[in-house]
mmCIF file with all atom_site columns, C-alpha atoms and ligand atoms in Angstrom:
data_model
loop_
_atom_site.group_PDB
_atom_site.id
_atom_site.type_symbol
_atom_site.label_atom_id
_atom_site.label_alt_id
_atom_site.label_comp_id
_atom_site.label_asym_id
_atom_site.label_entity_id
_atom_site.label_seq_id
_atom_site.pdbx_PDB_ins_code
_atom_site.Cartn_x
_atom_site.Cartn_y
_atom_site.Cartn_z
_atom_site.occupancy
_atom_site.B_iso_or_equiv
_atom_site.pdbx_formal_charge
_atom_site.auth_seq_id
_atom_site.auth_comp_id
_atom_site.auth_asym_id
_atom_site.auth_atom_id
_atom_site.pdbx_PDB_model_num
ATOM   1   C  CA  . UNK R 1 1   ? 0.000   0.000   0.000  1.00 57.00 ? 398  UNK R CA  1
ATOM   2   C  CA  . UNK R 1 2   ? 1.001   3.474   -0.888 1.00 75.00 ? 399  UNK R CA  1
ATOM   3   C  CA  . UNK R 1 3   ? 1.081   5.359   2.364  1.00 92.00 ? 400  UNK R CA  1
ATOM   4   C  CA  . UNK R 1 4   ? 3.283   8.460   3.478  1.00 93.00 ? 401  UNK R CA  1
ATOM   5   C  CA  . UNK R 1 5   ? 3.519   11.785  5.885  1.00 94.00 ? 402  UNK R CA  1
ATOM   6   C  CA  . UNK R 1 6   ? 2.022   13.525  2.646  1.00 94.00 ? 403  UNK R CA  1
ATOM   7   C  CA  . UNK R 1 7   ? -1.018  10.738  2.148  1.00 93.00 ? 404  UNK R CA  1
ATOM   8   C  CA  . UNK R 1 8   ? -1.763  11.283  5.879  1.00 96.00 ? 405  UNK R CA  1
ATOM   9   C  CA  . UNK R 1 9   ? -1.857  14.518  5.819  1.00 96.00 ? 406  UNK R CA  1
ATOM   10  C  CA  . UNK R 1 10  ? -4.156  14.855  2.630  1.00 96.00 ? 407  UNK R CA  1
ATOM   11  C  CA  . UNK R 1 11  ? -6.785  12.390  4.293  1.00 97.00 ? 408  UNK R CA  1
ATOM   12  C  CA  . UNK R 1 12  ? -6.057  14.220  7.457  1.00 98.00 ? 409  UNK R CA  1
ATOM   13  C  CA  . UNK R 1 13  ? -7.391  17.314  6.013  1.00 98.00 ? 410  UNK R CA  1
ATOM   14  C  CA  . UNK R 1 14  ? -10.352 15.888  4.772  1.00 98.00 ? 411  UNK R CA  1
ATOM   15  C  CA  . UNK R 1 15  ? -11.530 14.320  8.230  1.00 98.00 ? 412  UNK R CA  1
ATOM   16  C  CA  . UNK R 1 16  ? -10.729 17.336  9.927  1.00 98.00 ? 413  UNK R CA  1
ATOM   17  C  CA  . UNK R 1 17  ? -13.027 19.326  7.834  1.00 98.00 ? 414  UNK R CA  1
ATOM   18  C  CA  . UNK R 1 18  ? -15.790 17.042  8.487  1.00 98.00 ? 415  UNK R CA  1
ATOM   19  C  CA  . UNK R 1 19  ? -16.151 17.315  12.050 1.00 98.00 ? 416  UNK R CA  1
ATOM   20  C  CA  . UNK R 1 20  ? -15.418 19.052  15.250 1.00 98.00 ? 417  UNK R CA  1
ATOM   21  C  CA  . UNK R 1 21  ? -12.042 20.155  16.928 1.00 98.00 ? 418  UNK R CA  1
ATOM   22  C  CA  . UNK R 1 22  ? -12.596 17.939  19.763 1.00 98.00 ? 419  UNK R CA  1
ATOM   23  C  CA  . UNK R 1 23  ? -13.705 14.718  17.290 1.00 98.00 ? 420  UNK R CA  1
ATOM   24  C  CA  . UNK R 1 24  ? -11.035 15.338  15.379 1.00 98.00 ? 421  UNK R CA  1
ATOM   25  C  CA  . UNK R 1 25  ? -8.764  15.071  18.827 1.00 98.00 ? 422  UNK R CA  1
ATOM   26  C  CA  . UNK R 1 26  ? -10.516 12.048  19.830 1.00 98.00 ? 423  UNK R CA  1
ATOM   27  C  CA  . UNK R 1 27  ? -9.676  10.751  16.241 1.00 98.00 ? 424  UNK R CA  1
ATOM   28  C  CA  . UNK R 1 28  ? -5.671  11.915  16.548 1.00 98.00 ? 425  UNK R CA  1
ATOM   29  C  CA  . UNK R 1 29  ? -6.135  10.047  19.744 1.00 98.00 ? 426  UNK R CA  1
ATOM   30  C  CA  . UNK R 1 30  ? -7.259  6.442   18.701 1.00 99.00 ? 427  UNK R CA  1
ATOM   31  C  CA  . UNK R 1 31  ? -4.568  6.865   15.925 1.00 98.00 ? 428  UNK R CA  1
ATOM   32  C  CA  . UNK R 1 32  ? -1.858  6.561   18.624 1.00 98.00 ? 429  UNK R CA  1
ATOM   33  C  CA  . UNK R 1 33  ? -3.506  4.340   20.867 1.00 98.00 ? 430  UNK R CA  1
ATOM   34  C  CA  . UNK R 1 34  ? -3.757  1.933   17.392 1.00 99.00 ? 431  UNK R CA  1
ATOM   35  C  CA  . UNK R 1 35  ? -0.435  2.365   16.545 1.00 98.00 ? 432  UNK R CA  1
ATOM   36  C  CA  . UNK R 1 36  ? 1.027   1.149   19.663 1.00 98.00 ? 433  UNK R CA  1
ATOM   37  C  CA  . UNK R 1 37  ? -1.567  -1.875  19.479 1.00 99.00 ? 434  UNK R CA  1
ATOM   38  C  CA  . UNK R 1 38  ? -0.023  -2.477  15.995 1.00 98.00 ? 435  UNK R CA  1
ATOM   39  C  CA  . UNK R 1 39  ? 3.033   -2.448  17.140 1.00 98.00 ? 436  UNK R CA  1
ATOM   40  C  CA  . UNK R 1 40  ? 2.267   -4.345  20.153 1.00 98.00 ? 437  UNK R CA  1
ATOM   41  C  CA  . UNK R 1 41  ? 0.284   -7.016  18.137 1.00 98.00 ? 438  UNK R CA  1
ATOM   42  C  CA  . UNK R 1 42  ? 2.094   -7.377  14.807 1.00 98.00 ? 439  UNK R CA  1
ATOM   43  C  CA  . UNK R 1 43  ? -0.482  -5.640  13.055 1.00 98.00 ? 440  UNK R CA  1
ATOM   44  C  CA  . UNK R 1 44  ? 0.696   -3.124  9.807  1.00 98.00 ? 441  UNK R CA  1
ATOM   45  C  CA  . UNK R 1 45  ? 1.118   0.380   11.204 1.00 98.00 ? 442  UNK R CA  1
ATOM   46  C  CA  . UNK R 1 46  ? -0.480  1.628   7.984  1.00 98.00 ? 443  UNK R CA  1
ATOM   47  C  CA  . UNK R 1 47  ? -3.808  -0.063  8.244  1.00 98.00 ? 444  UNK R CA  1
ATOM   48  C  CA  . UNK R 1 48  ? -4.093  0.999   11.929 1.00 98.00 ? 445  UNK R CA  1
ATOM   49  C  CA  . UNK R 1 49  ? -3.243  4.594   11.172 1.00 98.00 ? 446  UNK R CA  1
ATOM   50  C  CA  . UNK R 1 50  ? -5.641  4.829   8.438  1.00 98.00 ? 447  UNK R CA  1
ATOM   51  C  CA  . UNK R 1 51  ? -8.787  3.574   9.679  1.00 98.00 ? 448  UNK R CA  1
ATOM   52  C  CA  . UNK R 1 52  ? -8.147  5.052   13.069 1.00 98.00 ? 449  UNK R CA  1
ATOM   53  C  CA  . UNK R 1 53  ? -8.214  8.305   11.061 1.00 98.00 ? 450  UNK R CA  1
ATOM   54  C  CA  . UNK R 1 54  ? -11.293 7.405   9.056  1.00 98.00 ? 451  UNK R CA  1
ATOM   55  C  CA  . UNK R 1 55  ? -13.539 5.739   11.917 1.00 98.00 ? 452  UNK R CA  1
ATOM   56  C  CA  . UNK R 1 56  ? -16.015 8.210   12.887 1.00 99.00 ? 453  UNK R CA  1
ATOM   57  C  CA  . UNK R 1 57  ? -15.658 10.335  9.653  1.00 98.00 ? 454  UNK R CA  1
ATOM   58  C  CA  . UNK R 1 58  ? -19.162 10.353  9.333  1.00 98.00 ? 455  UNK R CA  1
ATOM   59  C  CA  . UNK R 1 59  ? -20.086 11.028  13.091 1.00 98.00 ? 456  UNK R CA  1
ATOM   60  C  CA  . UNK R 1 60  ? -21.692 14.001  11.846 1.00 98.00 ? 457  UNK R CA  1
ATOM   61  C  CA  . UNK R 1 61  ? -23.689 13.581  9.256  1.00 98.00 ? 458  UNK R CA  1
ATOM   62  C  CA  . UNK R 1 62  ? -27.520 13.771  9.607  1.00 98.00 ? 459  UNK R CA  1
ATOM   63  C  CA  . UNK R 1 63  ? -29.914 11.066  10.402 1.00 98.00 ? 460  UNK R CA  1
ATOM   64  C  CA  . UNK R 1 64  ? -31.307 12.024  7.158  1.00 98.00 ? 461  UNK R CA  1
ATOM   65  C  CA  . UNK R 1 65  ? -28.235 11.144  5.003  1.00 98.00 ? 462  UNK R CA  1
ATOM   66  C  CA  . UNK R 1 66  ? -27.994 7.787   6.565  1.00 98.00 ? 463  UNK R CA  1
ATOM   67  C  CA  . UNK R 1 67  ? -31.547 7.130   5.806  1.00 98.00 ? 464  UNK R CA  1
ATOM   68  C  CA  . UNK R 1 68  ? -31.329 7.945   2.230  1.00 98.00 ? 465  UNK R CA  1
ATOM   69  C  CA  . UNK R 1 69  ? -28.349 5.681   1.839  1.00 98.00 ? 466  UNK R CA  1
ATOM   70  C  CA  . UNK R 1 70  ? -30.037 2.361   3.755  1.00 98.00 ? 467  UNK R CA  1
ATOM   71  C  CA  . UNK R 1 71  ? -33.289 3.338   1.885  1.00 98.00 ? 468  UNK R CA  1
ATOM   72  C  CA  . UNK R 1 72  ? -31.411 3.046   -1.431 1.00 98.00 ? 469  UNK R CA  1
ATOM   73  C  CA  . UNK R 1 73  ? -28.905 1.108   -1.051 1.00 97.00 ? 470  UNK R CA  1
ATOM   74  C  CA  . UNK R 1 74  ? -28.345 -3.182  -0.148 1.00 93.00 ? 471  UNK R CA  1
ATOM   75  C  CA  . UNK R 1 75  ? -28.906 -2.313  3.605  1.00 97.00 ? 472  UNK R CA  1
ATOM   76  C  CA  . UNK R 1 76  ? -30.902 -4.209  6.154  1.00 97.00 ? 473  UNK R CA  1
ATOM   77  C  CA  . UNK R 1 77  ? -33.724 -1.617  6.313  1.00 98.00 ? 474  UNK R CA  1
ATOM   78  C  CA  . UNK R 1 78  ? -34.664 -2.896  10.355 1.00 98.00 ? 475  UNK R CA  1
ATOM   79  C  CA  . UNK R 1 79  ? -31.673 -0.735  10.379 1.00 98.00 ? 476  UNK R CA  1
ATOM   80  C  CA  . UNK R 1 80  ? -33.992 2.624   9.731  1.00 98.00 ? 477  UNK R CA  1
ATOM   81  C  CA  . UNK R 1 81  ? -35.189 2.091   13.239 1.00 98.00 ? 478  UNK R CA  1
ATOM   82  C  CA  . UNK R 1 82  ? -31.402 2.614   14.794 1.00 98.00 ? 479  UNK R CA  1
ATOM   83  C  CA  . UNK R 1 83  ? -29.349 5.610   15.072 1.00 98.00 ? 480  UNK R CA  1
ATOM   84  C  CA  . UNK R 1 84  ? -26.368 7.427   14.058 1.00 98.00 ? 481  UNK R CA  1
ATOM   85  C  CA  . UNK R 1 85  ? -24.540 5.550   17.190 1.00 98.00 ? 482  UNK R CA  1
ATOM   86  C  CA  . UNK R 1 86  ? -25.013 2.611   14.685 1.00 98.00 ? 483  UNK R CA  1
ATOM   87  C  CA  . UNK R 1 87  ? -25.111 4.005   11.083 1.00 98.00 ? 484  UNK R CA  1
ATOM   88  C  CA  . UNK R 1 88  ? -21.924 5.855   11.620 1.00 98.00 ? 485  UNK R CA  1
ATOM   89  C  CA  . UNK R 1 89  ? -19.441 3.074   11.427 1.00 98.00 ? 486  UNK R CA  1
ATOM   90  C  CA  . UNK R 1 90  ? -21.556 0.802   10.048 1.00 98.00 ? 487  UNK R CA  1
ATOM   91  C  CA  . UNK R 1 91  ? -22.688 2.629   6.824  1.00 98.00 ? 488  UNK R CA  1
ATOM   92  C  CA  . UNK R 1 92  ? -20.291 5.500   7.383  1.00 98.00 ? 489  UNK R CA  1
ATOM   93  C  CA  . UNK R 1 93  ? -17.856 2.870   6.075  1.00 98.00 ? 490  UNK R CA  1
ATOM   94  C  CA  . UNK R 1 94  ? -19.144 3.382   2.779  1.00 98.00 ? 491  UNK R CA  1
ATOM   95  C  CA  . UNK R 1 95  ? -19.165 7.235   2.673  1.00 98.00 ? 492  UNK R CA  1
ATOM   96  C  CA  . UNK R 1 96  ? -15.259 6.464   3.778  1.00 98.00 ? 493  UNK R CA  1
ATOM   97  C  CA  . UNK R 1 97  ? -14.636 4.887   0.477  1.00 98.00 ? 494  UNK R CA  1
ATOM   98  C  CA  . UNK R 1 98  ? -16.569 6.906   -1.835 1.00 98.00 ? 495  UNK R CA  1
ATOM   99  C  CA  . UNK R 1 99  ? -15.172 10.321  -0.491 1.00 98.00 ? 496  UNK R CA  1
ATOM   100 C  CA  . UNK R 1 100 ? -11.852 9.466   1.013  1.00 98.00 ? 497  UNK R CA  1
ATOM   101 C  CA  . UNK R 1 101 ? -11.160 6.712   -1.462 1.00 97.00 ? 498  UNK R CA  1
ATOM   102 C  CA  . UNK R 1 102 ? -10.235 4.272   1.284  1.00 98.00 ? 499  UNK R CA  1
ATOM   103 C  CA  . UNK R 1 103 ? -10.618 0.749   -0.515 1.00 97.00 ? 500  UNK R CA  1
ATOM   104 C  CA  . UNK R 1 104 ? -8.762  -1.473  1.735  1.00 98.00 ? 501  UNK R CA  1
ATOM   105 C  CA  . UNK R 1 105 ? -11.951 -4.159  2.621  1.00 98.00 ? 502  UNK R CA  1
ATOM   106 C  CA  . UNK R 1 106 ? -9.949  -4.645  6.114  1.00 98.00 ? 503  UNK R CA  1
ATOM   107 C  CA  . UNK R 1 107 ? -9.868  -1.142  6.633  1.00 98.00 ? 504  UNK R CA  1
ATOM   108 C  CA  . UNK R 1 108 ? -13.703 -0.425  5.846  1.00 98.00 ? 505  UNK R CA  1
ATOM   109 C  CA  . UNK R 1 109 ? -14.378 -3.511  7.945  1.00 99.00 ? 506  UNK R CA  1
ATOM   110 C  CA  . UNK R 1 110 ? -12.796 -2.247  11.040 1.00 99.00 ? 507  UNK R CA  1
ATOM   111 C  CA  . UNK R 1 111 ? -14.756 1.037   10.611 1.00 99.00 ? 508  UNK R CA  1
ATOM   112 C  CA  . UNK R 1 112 ? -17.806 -1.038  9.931  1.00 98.00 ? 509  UNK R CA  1
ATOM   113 C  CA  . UNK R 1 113 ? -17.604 -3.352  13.053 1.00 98.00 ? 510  UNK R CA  1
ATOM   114 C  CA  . UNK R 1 114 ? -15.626 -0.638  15.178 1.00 98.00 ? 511  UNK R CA  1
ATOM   115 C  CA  . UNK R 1 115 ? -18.668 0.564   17.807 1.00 98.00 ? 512  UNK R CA  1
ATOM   116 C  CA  . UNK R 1 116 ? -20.568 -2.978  17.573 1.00 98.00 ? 513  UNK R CA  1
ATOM   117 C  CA  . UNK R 1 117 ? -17.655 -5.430  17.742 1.00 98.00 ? 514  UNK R CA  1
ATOM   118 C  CA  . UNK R 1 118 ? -18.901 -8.576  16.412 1.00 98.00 ? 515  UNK R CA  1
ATOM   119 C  CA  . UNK R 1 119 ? -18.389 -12.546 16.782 1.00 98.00 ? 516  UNK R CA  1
ATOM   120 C  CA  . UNK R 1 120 ? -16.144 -12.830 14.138 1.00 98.00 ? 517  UNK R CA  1
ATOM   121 C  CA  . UNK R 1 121 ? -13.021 -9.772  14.216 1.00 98.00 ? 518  UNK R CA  1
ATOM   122 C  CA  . UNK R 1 122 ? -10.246 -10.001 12.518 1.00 98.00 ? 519  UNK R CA  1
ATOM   123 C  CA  . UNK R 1 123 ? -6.399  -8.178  14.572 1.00 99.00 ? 520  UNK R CA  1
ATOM   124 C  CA  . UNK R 1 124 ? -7.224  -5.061  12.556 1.00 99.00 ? 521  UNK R CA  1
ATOM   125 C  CA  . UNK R 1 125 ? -10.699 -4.806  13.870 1.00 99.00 ? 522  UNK R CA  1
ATOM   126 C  CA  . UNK R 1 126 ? -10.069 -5.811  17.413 1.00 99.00 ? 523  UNK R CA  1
ATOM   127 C  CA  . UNK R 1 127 ? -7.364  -2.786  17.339 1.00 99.00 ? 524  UNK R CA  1
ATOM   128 C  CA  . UNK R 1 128 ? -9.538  0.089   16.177 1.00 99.00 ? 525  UNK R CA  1
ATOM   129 C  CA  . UNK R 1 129 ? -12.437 -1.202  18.410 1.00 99.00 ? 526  UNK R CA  1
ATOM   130 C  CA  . UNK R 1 130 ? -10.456 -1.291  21.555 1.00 99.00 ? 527  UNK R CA  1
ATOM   131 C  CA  . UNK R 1 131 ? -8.064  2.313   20.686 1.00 99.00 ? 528  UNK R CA  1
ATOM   132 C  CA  . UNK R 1 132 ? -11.370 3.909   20.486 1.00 98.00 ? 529  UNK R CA  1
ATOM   133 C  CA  . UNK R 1 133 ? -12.340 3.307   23.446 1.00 98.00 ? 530  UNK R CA  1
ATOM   134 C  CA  . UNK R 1 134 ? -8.734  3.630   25.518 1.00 98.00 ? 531  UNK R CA  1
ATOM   135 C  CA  . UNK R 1 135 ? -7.640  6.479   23.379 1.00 98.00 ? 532  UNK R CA  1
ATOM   136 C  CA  . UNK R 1 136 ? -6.121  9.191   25.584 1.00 98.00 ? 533  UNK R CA  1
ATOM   137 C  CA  . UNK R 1 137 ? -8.973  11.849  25.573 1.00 98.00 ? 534  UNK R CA  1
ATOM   138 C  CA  . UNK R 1 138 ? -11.296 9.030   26.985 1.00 98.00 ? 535  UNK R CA  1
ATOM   139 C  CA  . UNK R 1 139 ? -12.632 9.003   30.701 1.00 96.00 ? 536  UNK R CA  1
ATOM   140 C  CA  . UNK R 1 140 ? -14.872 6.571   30.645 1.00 94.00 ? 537  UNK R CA  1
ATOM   141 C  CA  . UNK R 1 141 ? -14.904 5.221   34.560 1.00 94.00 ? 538  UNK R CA  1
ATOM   142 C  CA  . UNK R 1 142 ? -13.045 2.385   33.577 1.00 95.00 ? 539  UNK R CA  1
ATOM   143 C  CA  . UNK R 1 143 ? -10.947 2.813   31.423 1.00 98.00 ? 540  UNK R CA  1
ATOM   144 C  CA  . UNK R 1 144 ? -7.691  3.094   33.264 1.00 98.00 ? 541  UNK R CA  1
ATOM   145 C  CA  . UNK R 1 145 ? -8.083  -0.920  34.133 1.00 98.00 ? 542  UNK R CA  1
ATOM   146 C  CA  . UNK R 1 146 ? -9.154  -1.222  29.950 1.00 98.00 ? 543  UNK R CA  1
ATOM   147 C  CA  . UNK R 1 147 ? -5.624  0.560   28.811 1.00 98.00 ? 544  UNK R CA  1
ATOM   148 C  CA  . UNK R 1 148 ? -3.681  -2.587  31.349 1.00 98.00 ? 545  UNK R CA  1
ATOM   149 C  CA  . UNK R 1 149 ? -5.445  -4.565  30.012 1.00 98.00 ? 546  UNK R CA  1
ATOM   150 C  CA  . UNK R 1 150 ? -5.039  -3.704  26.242 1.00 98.00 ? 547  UNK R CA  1
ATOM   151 C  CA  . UNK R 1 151 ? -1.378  -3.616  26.699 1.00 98.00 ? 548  UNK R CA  1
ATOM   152 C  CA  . UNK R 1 152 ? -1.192  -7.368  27.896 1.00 98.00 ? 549  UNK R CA  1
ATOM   153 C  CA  . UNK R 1 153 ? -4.122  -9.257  26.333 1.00 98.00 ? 550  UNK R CA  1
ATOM   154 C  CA  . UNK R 1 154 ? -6.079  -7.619  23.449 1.00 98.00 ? 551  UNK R CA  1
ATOM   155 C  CA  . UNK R 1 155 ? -9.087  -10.332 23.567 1.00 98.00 ? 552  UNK R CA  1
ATOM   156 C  CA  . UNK R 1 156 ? -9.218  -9.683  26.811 1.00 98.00 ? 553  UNK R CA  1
ATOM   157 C  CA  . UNK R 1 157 ? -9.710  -5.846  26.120 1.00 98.00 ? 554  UNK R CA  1
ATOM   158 C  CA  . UNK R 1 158 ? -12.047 -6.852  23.581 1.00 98.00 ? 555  UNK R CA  1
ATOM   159 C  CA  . UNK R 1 159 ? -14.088 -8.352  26.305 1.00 98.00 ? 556  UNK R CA  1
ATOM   160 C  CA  . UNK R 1 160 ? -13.721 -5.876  29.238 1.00 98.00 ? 557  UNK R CA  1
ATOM   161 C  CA  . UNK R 1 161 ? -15.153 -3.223  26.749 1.00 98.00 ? 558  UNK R CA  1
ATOM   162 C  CA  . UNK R 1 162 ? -17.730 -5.638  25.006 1.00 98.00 ? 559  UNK R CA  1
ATOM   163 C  CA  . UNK R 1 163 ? -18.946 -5.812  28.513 1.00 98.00 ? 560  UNK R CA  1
ATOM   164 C  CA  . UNK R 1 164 ? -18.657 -2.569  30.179 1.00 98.00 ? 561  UNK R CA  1
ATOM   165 C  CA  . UNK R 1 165 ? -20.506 -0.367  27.139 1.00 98.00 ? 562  UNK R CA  1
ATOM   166 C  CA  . UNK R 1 166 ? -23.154 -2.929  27.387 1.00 98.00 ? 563  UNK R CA  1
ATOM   167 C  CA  . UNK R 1 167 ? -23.514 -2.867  30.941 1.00 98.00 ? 564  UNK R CA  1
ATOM   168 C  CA  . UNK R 1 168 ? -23.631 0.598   30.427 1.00 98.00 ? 565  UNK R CA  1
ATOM   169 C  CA  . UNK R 1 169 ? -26.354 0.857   27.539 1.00 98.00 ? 566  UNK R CA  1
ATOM   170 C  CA  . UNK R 1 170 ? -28.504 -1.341  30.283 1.00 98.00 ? 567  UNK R CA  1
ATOM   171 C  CA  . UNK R 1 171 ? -27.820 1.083   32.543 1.00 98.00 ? 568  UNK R CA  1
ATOM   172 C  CA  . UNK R 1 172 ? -29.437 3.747   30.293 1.00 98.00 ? 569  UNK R CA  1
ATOM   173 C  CA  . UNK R 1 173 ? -32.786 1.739   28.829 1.00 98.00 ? 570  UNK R CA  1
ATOM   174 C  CA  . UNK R 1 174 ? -30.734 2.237   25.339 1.00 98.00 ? 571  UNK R CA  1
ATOM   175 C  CA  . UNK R 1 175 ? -32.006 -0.120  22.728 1.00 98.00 ? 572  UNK R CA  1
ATOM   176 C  CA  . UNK R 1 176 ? -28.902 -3.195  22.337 1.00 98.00 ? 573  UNK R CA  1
ATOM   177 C  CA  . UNK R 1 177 ? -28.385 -3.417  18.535 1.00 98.00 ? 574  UNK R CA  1
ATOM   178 C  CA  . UNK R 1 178 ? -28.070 -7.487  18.072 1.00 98.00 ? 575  UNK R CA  1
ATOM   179 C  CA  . UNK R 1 179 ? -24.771 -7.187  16.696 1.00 98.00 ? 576  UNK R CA  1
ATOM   180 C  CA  . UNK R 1 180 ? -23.785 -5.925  20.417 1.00 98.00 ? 577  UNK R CA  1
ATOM   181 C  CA  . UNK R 1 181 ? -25.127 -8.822  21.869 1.00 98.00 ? 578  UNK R CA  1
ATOM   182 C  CA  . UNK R 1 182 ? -23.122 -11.214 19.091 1.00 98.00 ? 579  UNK R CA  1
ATOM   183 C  CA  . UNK R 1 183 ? -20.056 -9.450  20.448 1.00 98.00 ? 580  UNK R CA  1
ATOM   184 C  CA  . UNK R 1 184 ? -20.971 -10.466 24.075 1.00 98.00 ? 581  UNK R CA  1
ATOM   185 C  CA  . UNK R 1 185 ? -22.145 -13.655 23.627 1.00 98.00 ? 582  UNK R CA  1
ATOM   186 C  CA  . UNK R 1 186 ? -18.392 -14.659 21.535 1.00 98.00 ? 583  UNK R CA  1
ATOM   187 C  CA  . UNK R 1 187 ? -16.172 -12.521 23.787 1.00 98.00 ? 584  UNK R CA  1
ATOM   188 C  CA  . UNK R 1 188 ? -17.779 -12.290 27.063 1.00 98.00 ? 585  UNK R CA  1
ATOM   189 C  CA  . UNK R 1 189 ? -20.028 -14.996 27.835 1.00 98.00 ? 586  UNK R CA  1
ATOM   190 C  CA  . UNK R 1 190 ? -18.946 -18.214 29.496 1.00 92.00 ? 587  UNK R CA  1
ATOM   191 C  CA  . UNK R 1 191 ? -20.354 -21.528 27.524 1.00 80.00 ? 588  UNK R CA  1
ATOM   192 C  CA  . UNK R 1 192 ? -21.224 -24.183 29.781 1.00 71.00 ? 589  UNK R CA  1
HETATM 193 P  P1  . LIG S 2 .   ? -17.510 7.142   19.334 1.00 52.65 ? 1254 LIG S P1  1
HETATM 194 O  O1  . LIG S 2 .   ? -18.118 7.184   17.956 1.00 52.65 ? 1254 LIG S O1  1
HETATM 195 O  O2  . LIG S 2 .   ? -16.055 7.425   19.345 1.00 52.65 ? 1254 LIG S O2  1
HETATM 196 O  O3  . LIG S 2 .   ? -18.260 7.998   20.312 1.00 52.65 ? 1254 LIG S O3  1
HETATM 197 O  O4  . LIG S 2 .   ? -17.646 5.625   19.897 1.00 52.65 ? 1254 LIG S O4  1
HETATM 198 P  P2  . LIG S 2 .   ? -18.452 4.364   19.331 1.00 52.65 ? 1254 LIG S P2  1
HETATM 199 O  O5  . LIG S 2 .   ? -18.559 4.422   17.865 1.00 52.65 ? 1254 LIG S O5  1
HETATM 200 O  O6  . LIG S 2 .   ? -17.802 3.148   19.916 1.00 52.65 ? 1254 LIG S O6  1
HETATM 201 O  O7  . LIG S 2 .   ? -19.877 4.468   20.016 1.00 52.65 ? 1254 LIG S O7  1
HETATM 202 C  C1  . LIG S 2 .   ? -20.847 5.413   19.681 1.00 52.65 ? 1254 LIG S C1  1
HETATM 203 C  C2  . LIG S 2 .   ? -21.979 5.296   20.642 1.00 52.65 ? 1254 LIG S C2  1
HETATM 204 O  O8  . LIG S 2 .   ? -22.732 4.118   20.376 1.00 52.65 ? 1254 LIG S O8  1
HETATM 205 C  C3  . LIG S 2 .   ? -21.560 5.194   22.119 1.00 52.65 ? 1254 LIG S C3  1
HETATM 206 O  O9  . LIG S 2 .   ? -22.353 6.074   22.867 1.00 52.65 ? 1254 LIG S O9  1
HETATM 207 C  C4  . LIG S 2 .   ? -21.849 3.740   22.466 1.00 52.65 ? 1254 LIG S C4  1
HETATM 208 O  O10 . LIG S 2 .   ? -22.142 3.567   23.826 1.00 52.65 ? 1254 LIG S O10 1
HETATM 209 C  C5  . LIG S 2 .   ? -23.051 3.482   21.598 1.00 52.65 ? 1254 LIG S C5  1
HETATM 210 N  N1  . LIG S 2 .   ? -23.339 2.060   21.314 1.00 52.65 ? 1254 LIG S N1  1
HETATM 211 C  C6  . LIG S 2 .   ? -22.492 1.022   21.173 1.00 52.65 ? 1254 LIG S C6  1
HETATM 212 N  N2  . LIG S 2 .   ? -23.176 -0.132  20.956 1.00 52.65 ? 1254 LIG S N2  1
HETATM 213 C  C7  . LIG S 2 .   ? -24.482 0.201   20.956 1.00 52.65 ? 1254 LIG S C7  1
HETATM 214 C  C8  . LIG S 2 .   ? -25.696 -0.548  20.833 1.00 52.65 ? 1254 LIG S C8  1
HETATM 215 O  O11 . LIG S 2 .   ? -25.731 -1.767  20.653 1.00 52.65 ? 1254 LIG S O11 1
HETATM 216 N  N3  . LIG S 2 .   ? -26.874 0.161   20.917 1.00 52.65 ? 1254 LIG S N3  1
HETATM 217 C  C9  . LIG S 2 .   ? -26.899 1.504   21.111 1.00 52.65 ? 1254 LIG S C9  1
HETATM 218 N  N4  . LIG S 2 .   ? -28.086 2.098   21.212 1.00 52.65 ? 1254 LIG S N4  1
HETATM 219 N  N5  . LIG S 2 .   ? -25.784 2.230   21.237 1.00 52.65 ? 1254 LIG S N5  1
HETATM 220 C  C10 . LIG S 2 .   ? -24.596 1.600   21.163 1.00 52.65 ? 1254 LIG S C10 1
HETATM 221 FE FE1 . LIG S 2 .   ? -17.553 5.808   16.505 1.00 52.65 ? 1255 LIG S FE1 1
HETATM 222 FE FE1 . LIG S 2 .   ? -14.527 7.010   17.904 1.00 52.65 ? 1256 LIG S FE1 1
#
């Protein structure tokens, strides 16, 4: 893959302009944090930095946009009764592609999966799923025990976060998308 300061900064442009100064900190944020899982891992420091940068590029977009693309588009359309918590990653991945040109499949799949998790995640996806949630900016109650345990078992991290956003969605009355509940029931859950 062709990647270099001058590539980053080019896509790094575009993803600042599309959202806020403090997303676009958040997003600097769970590019580090997925570079030193890459490194930590084996994973290629490329990859990590790119969809890192690319995850929540379309955070921001209105419900409305979404809605039009699941309408038209091959989408489930149960998914017209989530929200952009779901839609961002998950069909924000596609947005990704056409505007930034990102075509890497492993790359969109890591921004696809990166807020659900699911049973099936490859090193790439288990990366950008965990750095966003131990990225630096984050103070999640929490996540100070999630960062130890990222740096010694990434599974493991995997689980403690599968876990702890769920418990805290509960917590809330928020609706579980069933993806969620694939990613607790594989990484979680103890079979007897
Ligand atoms: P962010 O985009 O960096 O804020 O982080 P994420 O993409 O991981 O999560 C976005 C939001 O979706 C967070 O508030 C999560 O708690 C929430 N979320 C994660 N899974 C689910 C789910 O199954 N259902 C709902 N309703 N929200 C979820
Ligand atoms: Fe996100
Ligand atoms: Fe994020």
């Amino acid at each position: 893959m062709e990647y270099n300061e001058n590539i980053r900064a080019a896509l790094l442009e575009k993803i600042k302009a599309a959202m806020s100064e403090k997303r676009f900190k958040h997003v600097l944020g769970v590019e580090k944090a997925a570079l030193f899982l890459a490194e930590r891992y084996g994973e290629s420091k490329e990859k990590a930095s790119i969809a890192a940068l690319a995850h929540d590029y379309a955070k921001e977009r209105p419900d409305s946009e979404f809605k039009q693309i699941i309408r038209d588009d091959d989408y489930d359309l149960d998914l017209l009764n989530w929200s952009n918590a779901i839609w961002h990653g998950l069909v924000g991945a596609q947005l990704v592609e056409k505007e930034l040109g990102i075509t890497d499949e492993s790359i969109l799949q890591a921004i696809r999966l990166h807020t659900t998790g699911a049973s099936q995640m490859s090193l790439l996806d288990k990366i950008i799923y965990v750095a966003d949630y131990i990225e630096a900016g984050r103070d999640i109650p929490g996540v100070e025990k999630a960062r130890a345990i990222a740096k010694k078992d990434l599974d493991e991290a995997v689980a403690y976060e599968t876990k702890h956003t769920l418990a805290h969605l509960i917590d809330i009355n928020a609706p579980i998308y069933p993806k969620t509940i694939e990613t607790y029931n594989r990484w979680v859950a103890k079979k007897n």
